[in-house]
mmCIF file of N, CA and C in Angstrom:
data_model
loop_
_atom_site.group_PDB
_atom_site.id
_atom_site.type_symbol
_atom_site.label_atom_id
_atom_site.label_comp_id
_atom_site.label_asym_id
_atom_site.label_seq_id
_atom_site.Cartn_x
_atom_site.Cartn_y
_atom_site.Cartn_z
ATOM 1 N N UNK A 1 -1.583 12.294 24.013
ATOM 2 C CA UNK A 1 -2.687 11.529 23.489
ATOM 3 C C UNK A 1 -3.170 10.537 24.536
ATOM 4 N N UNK A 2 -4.383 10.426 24.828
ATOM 5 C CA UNK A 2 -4.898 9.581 25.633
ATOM 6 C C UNK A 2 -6.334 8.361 25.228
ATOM 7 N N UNK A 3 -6.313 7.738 25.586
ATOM 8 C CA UNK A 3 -7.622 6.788 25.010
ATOM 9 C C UNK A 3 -8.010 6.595 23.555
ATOM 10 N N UNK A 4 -8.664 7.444 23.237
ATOM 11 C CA UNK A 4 -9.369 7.166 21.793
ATOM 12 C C UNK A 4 -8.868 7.620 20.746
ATOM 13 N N UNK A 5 -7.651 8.967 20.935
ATOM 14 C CA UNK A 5 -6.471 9.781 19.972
ATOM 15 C C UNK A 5 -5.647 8.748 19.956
ATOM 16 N N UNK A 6 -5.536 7.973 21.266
ATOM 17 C CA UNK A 6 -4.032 6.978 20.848
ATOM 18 C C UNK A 6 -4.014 6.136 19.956
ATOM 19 N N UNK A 7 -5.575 5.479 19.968
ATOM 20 C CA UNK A 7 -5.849 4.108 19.327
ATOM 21 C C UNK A 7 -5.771 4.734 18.022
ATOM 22 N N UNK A 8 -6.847 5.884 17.827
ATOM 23 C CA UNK A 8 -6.892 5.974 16.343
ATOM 24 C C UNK A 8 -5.293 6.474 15.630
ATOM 25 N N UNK A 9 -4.582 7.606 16.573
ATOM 26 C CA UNK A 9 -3.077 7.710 15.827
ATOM 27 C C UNK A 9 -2.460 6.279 15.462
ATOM 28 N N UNK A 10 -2.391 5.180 16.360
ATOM 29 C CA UNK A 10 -1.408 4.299 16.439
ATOM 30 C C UNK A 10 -2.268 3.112 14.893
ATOM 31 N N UNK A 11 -3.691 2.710 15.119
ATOM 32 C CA UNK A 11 -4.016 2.439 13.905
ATOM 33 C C UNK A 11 -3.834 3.114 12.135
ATOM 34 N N UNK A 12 -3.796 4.654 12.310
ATOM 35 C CA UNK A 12 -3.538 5.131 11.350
ATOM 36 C C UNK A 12 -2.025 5.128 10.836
ATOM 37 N N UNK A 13 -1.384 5.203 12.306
ATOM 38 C CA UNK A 13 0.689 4.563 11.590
ATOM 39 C C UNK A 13 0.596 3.815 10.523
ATOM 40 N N UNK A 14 -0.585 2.415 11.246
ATOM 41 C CA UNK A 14 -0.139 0.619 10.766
ATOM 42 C C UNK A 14 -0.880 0.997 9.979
ATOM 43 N N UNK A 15 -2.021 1.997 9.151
ATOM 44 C CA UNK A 15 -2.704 2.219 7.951
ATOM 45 C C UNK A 15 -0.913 2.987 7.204
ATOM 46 N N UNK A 16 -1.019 3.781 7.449
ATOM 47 C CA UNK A 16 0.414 4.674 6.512
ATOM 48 C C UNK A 16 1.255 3.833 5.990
ATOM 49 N N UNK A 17 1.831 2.982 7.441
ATOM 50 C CA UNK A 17 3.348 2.204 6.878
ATOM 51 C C UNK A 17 2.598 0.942 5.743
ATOM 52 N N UNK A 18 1.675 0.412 5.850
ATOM 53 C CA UNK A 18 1.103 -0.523 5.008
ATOM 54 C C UNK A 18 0.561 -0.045 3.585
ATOM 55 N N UNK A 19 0.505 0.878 3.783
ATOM 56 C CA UNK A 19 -0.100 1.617 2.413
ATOM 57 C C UNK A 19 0.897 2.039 1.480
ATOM 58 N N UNK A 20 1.684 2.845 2.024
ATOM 59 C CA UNK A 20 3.023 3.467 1.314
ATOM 60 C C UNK A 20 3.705 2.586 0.957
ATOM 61 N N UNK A 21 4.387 1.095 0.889
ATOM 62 C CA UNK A 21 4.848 0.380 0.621
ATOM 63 C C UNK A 21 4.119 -0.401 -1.180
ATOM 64 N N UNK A 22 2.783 0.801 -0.894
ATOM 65 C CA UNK A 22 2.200 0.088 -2.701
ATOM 66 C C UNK A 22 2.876 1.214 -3.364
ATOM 67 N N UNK A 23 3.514 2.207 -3.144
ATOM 68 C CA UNK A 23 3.484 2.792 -4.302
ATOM 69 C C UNK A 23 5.049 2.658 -5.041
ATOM 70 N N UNK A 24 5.695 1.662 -4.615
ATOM 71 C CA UNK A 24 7.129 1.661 -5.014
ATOM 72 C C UNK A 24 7.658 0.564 -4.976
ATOM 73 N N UNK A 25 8.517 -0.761 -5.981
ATOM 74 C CA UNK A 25 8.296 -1.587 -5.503
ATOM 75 C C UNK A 25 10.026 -1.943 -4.928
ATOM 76 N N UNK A 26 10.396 -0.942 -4.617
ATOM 77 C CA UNK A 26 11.564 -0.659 -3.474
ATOM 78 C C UNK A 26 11.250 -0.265 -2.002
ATOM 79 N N UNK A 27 9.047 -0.419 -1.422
ATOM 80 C CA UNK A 27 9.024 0.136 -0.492
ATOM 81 C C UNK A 27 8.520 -1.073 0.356
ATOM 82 N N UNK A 28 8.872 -2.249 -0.103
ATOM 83 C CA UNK A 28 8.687 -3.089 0.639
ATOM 84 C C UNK A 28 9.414 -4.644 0.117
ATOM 85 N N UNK A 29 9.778 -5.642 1.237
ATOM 86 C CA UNK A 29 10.927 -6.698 0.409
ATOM 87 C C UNK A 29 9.434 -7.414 -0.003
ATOM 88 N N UNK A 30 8.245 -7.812 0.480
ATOM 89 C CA UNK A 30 7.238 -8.201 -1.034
ATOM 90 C C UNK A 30 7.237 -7.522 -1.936
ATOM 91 N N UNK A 31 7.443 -6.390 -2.143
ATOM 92 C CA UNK A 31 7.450 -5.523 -3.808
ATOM 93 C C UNK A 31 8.977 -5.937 -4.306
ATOM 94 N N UNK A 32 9.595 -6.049 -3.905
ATOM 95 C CA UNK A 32 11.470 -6.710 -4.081
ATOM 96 C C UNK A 32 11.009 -8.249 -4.617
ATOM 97 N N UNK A 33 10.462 -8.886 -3.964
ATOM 98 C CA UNK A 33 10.138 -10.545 -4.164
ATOM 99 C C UNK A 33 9.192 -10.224 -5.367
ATOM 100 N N UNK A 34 8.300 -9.925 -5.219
ATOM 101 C CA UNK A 34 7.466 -9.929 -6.282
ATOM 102 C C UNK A 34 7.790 -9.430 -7.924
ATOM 103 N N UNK A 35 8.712 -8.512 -7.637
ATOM 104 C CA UNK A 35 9.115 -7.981 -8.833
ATOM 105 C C UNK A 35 10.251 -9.910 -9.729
ATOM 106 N N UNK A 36 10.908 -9.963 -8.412
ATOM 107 C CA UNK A 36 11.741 -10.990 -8.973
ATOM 108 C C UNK A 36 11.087 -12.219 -9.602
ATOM 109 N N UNK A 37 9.927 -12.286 -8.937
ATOM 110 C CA UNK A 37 9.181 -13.493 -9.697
ATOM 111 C C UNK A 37 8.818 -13.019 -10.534
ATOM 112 N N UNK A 38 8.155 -11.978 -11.206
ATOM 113 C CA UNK A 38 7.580 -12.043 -11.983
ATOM 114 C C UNK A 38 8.811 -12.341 -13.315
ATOM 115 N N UNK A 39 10.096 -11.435 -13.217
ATOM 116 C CA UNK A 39 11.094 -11.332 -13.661
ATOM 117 C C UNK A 39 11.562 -12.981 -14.282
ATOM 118 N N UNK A 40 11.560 -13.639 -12.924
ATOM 119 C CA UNK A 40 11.888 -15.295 -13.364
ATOM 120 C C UNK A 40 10.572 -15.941 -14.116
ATOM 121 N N UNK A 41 9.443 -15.507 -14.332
ATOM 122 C CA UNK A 41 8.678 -16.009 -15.007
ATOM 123 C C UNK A 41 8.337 -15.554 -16.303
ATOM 124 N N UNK A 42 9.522 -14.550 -16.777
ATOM 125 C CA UNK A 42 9.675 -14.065 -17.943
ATOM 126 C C UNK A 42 8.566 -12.931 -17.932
ATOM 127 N N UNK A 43 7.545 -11.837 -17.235
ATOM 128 C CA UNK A 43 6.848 -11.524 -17.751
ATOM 129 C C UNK A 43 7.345 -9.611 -16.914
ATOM 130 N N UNK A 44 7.486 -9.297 -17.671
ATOM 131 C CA UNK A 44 8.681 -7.767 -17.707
ATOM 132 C C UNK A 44 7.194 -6.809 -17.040
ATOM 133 N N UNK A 45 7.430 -5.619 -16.016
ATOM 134 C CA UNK A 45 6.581 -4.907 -15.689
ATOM 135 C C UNK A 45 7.961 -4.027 -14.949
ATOM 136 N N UNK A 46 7.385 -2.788 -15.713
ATOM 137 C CA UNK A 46 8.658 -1.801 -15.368
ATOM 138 C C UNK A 46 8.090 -0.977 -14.050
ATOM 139 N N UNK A 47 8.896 -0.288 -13.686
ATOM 140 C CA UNK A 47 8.848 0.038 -12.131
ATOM 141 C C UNK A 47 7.921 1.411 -12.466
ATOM 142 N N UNK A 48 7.946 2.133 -13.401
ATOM 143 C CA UNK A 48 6.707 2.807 -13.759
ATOM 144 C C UNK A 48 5.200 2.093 -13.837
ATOM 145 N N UNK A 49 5.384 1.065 -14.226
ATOM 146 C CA UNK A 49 3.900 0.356 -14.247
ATOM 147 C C UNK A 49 3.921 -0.088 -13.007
ATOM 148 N N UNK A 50 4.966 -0.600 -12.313
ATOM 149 C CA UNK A 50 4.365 -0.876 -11.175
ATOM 150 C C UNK A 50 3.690 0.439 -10.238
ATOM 151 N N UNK A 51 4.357 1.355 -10.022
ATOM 152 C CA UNK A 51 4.132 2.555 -9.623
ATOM 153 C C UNK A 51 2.572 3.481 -10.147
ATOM 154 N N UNK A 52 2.277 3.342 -11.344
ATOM 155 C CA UNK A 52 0.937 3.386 -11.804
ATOM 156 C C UNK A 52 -0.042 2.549 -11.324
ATOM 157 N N UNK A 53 0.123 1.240 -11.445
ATOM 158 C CA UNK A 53 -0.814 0.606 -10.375
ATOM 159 C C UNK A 53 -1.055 0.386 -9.200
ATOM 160 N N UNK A 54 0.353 0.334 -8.842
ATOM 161 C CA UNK A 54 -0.049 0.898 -7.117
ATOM 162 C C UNK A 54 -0.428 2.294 -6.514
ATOM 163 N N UNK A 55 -0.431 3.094 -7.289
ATOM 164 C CA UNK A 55 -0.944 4.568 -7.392
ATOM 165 C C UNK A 55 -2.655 4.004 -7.122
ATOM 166 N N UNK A 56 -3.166 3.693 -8.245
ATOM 167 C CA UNK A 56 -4.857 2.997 -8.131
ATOM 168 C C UNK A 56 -5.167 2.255 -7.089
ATOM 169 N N UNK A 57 -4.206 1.365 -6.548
ATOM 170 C CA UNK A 57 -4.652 0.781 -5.318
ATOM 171 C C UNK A 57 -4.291 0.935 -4.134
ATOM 172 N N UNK A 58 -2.968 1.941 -4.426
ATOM 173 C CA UNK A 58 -3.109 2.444 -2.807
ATOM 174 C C UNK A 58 -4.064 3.826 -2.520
ATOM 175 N N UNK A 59 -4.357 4.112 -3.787
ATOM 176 C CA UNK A 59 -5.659 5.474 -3.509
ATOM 177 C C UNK A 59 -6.642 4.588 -3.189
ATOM 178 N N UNK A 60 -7.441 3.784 -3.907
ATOM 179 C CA UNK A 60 -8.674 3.387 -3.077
ATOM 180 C C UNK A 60 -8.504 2.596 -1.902
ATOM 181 N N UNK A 61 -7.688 1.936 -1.378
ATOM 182 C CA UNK A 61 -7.066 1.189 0.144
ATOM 183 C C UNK A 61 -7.259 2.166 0.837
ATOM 184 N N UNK A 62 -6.319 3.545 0.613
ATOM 185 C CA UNK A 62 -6.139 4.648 1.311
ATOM 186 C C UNK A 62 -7.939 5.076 1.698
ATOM 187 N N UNK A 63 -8.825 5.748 0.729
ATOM 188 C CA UNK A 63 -10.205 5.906 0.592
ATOM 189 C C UNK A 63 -10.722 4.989 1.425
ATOM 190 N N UNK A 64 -10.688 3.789 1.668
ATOM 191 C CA UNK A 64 -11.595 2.939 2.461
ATOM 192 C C UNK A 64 -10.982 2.745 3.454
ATOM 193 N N UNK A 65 -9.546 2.924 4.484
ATOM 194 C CA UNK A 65 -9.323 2.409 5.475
ATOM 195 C C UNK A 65 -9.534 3.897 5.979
ATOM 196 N N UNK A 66 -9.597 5.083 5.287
ATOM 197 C CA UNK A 66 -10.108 6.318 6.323
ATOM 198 C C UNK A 66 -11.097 6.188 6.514
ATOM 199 N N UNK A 67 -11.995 5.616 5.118
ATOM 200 C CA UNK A 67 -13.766 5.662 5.811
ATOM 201 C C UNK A 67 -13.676 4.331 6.961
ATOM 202 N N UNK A 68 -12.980 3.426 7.150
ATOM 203 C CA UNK A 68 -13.148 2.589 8.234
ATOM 204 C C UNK A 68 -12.941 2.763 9.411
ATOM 205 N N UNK A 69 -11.729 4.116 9.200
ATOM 206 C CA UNK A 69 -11.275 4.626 10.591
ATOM 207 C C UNK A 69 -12.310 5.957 11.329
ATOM 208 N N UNK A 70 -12.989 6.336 9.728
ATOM 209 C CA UNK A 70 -13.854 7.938 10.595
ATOM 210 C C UNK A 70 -14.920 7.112 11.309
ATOM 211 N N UNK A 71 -15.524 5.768 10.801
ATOM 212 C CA UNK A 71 -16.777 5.078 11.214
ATOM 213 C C UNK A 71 -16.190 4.486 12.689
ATOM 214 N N UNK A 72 -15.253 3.922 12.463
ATOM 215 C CA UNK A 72 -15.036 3.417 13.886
ATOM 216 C C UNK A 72 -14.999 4.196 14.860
ATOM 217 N N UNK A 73 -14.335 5.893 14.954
ATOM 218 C CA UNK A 73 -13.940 6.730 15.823
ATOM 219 C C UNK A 73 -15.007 8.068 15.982
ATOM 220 N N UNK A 74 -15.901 7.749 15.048
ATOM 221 C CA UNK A 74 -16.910 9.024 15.107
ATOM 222 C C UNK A 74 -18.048 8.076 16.150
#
C-alpha cells in the first residue's frame, strides 16, 4: 500500500476498532464503566438492550463514516 490506500486502510482500522466497540458492552472499558453507572444509579438495561441499541448506532456511524471516507478518497 502506498499513499492514498495507506491513509484510507489505516483511517478505516480507527473507523472499525471505534465502531465495533458499540455493539457489546464488553467491547470497550467505556461500555464496562457505563454499564456500572448506570447500574449504581439504579436504572437496569440488560446487555440485550444494550446490544439492540448499539446495533442502531453503530449501523448509522458505520453508514456515515463510509460516506465520509468514499467523499474524502474519491
Amino acid at each position: 500500500l502506498t499513499g492514498q490506500n495507506l491513509m484510507a486502510a489505516a483511517l478505516s482500522s480507527v473507523a472499525g476498532s471505534n465502531l465495533g466497540a458499540l455493539f457489546t458492552p464488553l467491547g470497550a472499558l467505556a461500555g464496562i464503566m457505563w454499564m456500572s453507572i448506570l447500574k449504581h444509579k439504579g436504572i437496569h438495561l440488560s446487555y440485550k438492550e444494550f446490544i439492540f441499541y448499539g446495533c442502531i448506532v453503530g449501523f448509522v456511524s458505520l453508514i456515515v463514516t463510509l460516506g465520509v471516507l468514499a467523499l474524502f478518497f474519491i
